[in-house]
Amino acid sequence: MERDTDQDNGGRYQSLLAWKNGRRLHRSLQLDPVFFPEKWETKVGWSTNAVRVKRGYLIGWHAVLKDLTYKNGLALVDGRGKLLGTTNYVLSPKGVIEEYGDRIRVIFGCGLVVYEGKVIWIGGVSDWAIGVFEADEGEIMNLMKEAT
């Protein structure tokens, strides 16, 4: 599969998929951005895989603040990718461990696992260690704010 993506003037992304298995199939997709940085952030983006939960799929997202600190939250999407809700930052650098390393003040989510009612978040800590963070799924859902 080849992927070619361009942004047009309307802030939307066009993508052309080409499958190669003896024949070629083209399908044009139009993707609308749904998640934008706040005024104190320089950028935001997804940072983990999606995991199935009772109300949809949970995905980790990150924000880079103007002081280059990385903070992380969670988003809930439905089976078609529609944004249903987000949390505020639930994972952010605190203390001496996150002040050491090649990228200080950075925690970057790399993977999510849901196991026995717990959301387990695996991620990089300041580009020198791996962290494993855990919270109850119910607590995460209580922090979720409905998307508007």
PDB file of C-alpha atoms in Angstrom:
ATOM      1  CA  MET A   1       0.000   0.000   0.000  1.00  0.00           C
ATOM      2  CA  GLU A   2       1.296   3.441  -0.903  1.00  0.00           C
ATOM      3  CA  ARG A   3       0.192   6.595   0.896  1.00  0.00           C
ATOM      4  CA  ASP A   4       0.317  10.081  -0.513  1.00  0.00           C
ATOM      5  CA  THR A   5      -1.114  12.934   1.568  1.00  0.00           C
ATOM      6  CA  ASP A   6      -1.516  16.628   0.810  1.00  0.00           C
ATOM      7  CA  GLN A   7      -3.189  19.416   2.753  1.00  0.00           C
ATOM      8  CA  ASP A   8      -5.457  21.637   0.710  1.00  0.00           C
ATOM      9  CA  ASN A   9      -6.293  25.279   1.432  1.00  0.00           C
ATOM     10  CA  GLY A  10      -9.374  24.426   3.507  1.00  0.00           C
ATOM     11  CA  GLY A  11      -7.396  22.764   6.298  1.00  0.00           C
ATOM     12  CA  ARG A  12      -8.500  19.300   5.205  1.00  0.00           C
ATOM     13  CA  TYR A  13      -6.254  16.428   4.256  1.00  0.00           C
ATOM     14  CA  GLN A  14      -6.594  14.461   1.051  1.00  0.00           C
ATOM     15  CA  SER A  15      -5.261  10.935   0.939  1.00  0.00           C
ATOM     16  CA  LEU A  16      -5.001   8.544  -1.979  1.00  0.00           C
ATOM     17  CA  LEU A  17      -4.710   4.839  -1.253  1.00  0.00           C
ATOM     18  CA  ALA A  18      -3.308   2.490  -3.875  1.00  0.00           C
ATOM     19  CA  TRP A  19      -3.423  -1.265  -3.309  1.00  0.00           C
ATOM     20  CA  LYS A  20      -1.013  -3.418  -5.286  1.00  0.00           C
ATOM     21  CA  ASN A  21      -2.090  -7.037  -5.617  1.00  0.00           C
ATOM     22  CA  GLY A  22      -2.251  -7.572  -9.338  1.00  0.00           C
ATOM     23  CA  ARG A  23      -4.696  -4.706  -9.788  1.00  0.00           C
ATOM     24  CA  ARG A  24      -4.785  -1.135  -8.656  1.00  0.00           C
ATOM     25  CA  LEU A  25      -7.614   0.362  -6.629  1.00  0.00           C
ATOM     26  CA  HIS A  26      -7.733   4.085  -5.841  1.00  0.00           C
ATOM     27  CA  ARG A  27      -9.925   5.591  -3.197  1.00  0.00           C
ATOM     28  CA  SER A  28      -9.757   9.240  -2.201  1.00  0.00           C
ATOM     29  CA  LEU A  29     -10.376  10.065   1.450  1.00  0.00           C
ATOM     30  CA  GLN A  30     -11.061  13.442   2.974  1.00  0.00           C
ATOM     31  CA  LEU A  31      -9.953  13.792   6.578  1.00  0.00           C
ATOM     32  CA  ASP A  32     -11.095  16.698   8.727  1.00  0.00           C
ATOM     33  CA  PRO A  33      -8.938  17.677  11.730  1.00  0.00           C
ATOM     34  CA  VAL A  34     -10.899  17.315  14.995  1.00  0.00           C
ATOM     35  CA  PHE A  35      -8.355  18.175  17.664  1.00  0.00           C
ATOM     36  CA  PHE A  36      -6.476  21.484  17.790  1.00  0.00           C
ATOM     37  CA  PRO A  37      -3.853  22.988  20.126  1.00  0.00           C
ATOM     38  CA  GLU A  38      -4.876  25.389  22.870  1.00  0.00           C
ATOM     39  CA  LYS A  39      -3.213  28.813  22.976  1.00  0.00           C
ATOM     40  CA  TRP A  40      -0.547  27.613  25.454  1.00  0.00           C
ATOM     41  CA  GLU A  41       0.355  24.579  23.297  1.00  0.00           C
ATOM     42  CA  THR A  42       2.453  24.525  20.128  1.00  0.00           C
ATOM     43  CA  LYS A  43       0.976  21.273  18.781  1.00  0.00           C
ATOM     44  CA  VAL A  44      -1.104  18.207  19.647  1.00  0.00           C
ATOM     45  CA  GLY A  45      -1.244  14.704  18.223  1.00  0.00           C
ATOM     46  CA  TRP A  46      -2.199  11.085  18.807  1.00  0.00           C
ATOM     47  CA  SER A  47       0.447   9.048  20.583  1.00  0.00           C
ATOM     48  CA  THR A  48      -0.859   5.534  21.218  1.00  0.00           C
ATOM     49  CA  ASN A  49      -2.780   2.686  19.694  1.00  0.00           C
ATOM     50  CA  ALA A  50      -6.555   2.517  20.132  1.00  0.00           C
ATOM     51  CA  VAL A  51      -7.959   0.059  22.683  1.00  0.00           C
ATOM     52  CA  ARG A  52     -11.560  -1.111  22.954  1.00  0.00           C
ATOM     53  CA  VAL A  53     -13.466   0.011  26.037  1.00  0.00           C
ATOM     54  CA  LYS A  54     -17.185  -0.189  26.877  1.00  0.00           C
ATOM     55  CA  ARG A  55     -18.048   3.178  25.283  1.00  0.00           C
ATOM     56  CA  GLY A  56     -15.804   2.987  22.191  1.00  0.00           C
ATOM     57  CA  TYR A  57     -12.046   3.199  21.706  1.00  0.00           C
ATOM     58  CA  LEU A  58      -9.549   4.929  23.967  1.00  0.00           C
ATOM     59  CA  ILE A  59      -6.544   6.672  22.396  1.00  0.00           C
ATOM     60  CA  GLY A  60      -3.667   8.547  24.018  1.00  0.00           C
ATOM     61  CA  TRP A  61      -2.870  12.062  22.798  1.00  0.00           C
ATOM     62  CA  HIS A  62      -0.042  14.440  23.606  1.00  0.00           C
ATOM     63  CA  ALA A  63       0.498  18.179  23.648  1.00  0.00           C
ATOM     64  CA  VAL A  64       3.761  20.075  23.359  1.00  0.00           C
ATOM     65  CA  LEU A  65       3.620  23.200  25.500  1.00  0.00           C
ATOM     66  CA  LYS A  66       5.432  26.400  24.612  1.00  0.00           C
ATOM     67  CA  ASP A  67       8.183  25.554  27.140  1.00  0.00           C
ATOM     68  CA  LEU A  68       8.626  22.200  25.237  1.00  0.00           C
ATOM     69  CA  THR A  69       7.079  20.141  28.056  1.00  0.00           C
ATOM     70  CA  TYR A  70       5.058  17.156  26.785  1.00  0.00           C
ATOM     71  CA  LYS A  71       1.769  16.413  28.537  1.00  0.00           C
ATOM     72  CA  ASN A  72      -0.680  13.614  27.755  1.00  0.00           C
ATOM     73  CA  GLY A  73      -4.399  12.999  27.848  1.00  0.00           C
ATOM     74  CA  LEU A  74      -6.863  10.436  26.580  1.00  0.00           C
ATOM     75  CA  ALA A  75      -9.547  10.650  23.903  1.00  0.00           C
ATOM     76  CA  LEU A  76     -12.606   8.496  23.305  1.00  0.00           C
ATOM     77  CA  VAL A  77     -13.720   7.784  19.734  1.00  0.00           C
ATOM     78  CA  ASP A  78     -16.494   5.633  18.301  1.00  0.00           C
ATOM     79  CA  GLY A  79     -16.032   2.772  15.827  1.00  0.00           C
ATOM     80  CA  ARG A  80     -15.970   5.220  12.891  1.00  0.00           C
ATOM     81  CA  GLY A  81     -13.352   7.486  14.490  1.00  0.00           C
ATOM     82  CA  LYS A  82     -15.728  10.255  15.606  1.00  0.00           C
ATOM     83  CA  LEU A  83     -14.360  12.122  18.630  1.00  0.00           C
ATOM     84  CA  LEU A  84     -16.713  11.523  21.573  1.00  0.00           C
ATOM     85  CA  GLY A  85     -14.697  13.002  24.432  1.00  0.00           C
ATOM     86  CA  THR A  86     -11.316  13.986  25.834  1.00  0.00           C
ATOM     87  CA  THR A  87      -9.647  14.306  29.196  1.00  0.00           C
ATOM     88  CA  ASN A  88      -7.438  17.112  30.360  1.00  0.00           C
ATOM     89  CA  TYR A  89      -3.801  16.130  30.890  1.00  0.00           C
ATOM     90  CA  VAL A  90      -3.665  12.904  32.897  1.00  0.00           C
ATOM     91  CA  LEU A  91       0.042  12.186  32.490  1.00  0.00           C
ATOM     92  CA  SER A  92       2.692  14.872  32.751  1.00  0.00           C
ATOM     93  CA  PRO A  93       6.308  15.143  33.896  1.00  0.00           C
ATOM     94  CA  LYS A  94       6.769  15.611  37.635  1.00  0.00           C
ATOM     95  CA  GLY A  95       9.905  15.361  39.689  1.00  0.00           C
ATOM     96  CA  VAL A  96      13.564  14.614  39.223  1.00  0.00           C
ATOM     97  CA  ILE A  97      13.204  11.534  36.987  1.00  0.00           C
ATOM     98  CA  GLU A  98      11.528  13.545  34.222  1.00  0.00           C
ATOM     99  CA  GLU A  99      14.183  16.295  34.517  1.00  0.00           C
ATOM    100  CA  TYR A 100      16.952  13.876  33.531  1.00  0.00           C
ATOM    101  CA  GLY A 101      17.672  12.506  30.063  1.00  0.00           C
ATOM    102  CA  ASP A 102      17.991  13.701  26.485  1.00  0.00           C
ATOM    103  CA  ARG A 103      14.547  15.347  26.348  1.00  0.00           C
ATOM    104  CA  ILE A 104      13.753  16.769  29.764  1.00  0.00           C
ATOM    105  CA  ARG A 105      10.117  17.308  30.816  1.00  0.00           C
ATOM    106  CA  VAL A 106       8.895  14.735  28.283  1.00  0.00           C
ATOM    107  CA  ILE A 107       6.611  11.765  28.816  1.00  0.00           C
ATOM    108  CA  PHE A 108       5.425  10.331  25.513  1.00  0.00           C
ATOM    109  CA  GLY A 109       2.779   7.636  25.382  1.00  0.00           C
ATOM    110  CA  CYS A 110       3.640   4.733  23.098  1.00  0.00           C
ATOM    111  CA  GLY A 111       1.009   2.117  23.886  1.00  0.00           C
ATOM    112  CA  LEU A 112      -2.210   1.412  25.775  1.00  0.00           C
ATOM    113  CA  VAL A 113      -3.467  -1.870  27.187  1.00  0.00           C
ATOM    114  CA  VAL A 114      -6.739  -2.496  29.018  1.00  0.00           C
ATOM    115  CA  TYR A 115      -6.510  -5.401  31.452  1.00  0.00           C
ATOM    116  CA  GLU A 116      -8.923  -6.355  34.257  1.00  0.00           C
ATOM    117  CA  GLY A 117     -10.483  -2.891  34.419  1.00  0.00           C
ATOM    118  CA  LYS A 118      -7.152  -1.054  34.377  1.00  0.00           C
ATOM    119  CA  VAL A 119      -5.802   1.212  31.646  1.00  0.00           C
ATOM    120  CA  ILE A 120      -2.058   0.635  31.389  1.00  0.00           C
ATOM    121  CA  TRP A 121      -0.073   3.295  29.535  1.00  0.00           C
ATOM    122  CA  ILE A 122       3.481   2.481  28.424  1.00  0.00           C
ATOM    123  CA  GLY A 123       5.663   5.352  27.332  1.00  0.00           C
ATOM    124  CA  GLY A 124       9.030   7.002  27.095  1.00  0.00           C
ATOM    125  CA  VAL A 125      10.367   9.133  29.927  1.00  0.00           C
ATOM    126  CA  SER A 126      12.728  11.924  28.816  1.00  0.00           C
ATOM    127  CA  ASP A 127      14.164   9.683  26.072  1.00  0.00           C
ATOM    128  CA  TRP A 128      16.159   7.649  28.574  1.00  0.00           C
ATOM    129  CA  ALA A 129      13.692   5.331  30.334  1.00  0.00           C
ATOM    130  CA  ILE A 130      10.396   3.516  29.852  1.00  0.00           C
ATOM    131  CA  GLY A 131       7.505   4.190  32.191  1.00  0.00           C
ATOM    132  CA  VAL A 132       4.441   2.072  32.917  1.00  0.00           C
ATOM    133  CA  PHE A 133       1.489   4.040  34.254  1.00  0.00           C
ATOM    134  CA  GLU A 134      -1.830   2.616  35.439  1.00  0.00           C
ATOM    135  CA  ALA A 135      -5.321   3.929  36.249  1.00  0.00           C
ATOM    136  CA  ASP A 136      -8.785   2.442  36.699  1.00  0.00           C
ATOM    137  CA  GLU A 137     -10.856   2.530  33.505  1.00  0.00           C
ATOM    138  CA  GLY A 138     -13.804   3.925  35.483  1.00  0.00           C
ATOM    139  CA  GLU A 139     -11.687   6.802  36.820  1.00  0.00           C
ATOM    140  CA  ILE A 140     -10.518   7.642  33.296  1.00  0.00           C
ATOM    141  CA  MET A 141     -14.111   7.677  32.019  1.00  0.00           C
ATOM    142  CA  ASN A 142     -15.136   9.974  34.908  1.00  0.00           C
ATOM    143  CA  LEU A 143     -12.489  12.455  33.712  1.00  0.00           C
ATOM    144  CA  MET A 144     -13.758  12.330  30.107  1.00  0.00           C
ATOM    145  CA  LYS A 145     -15.435  15.532  28.897  1.00  0.00           C
ATOM    146  CA  GLU A 146     -17.898  15.244  26.035  1.00  0.00           C
ATOM    147  CA  ALA A 147     -16.627  16.587  22.710  1.00  0.00           C
ATOM    148  CA  THR A 148     -18.462  19.642  21.427  1.00  0.00           C
TER     149      THR A 148
END
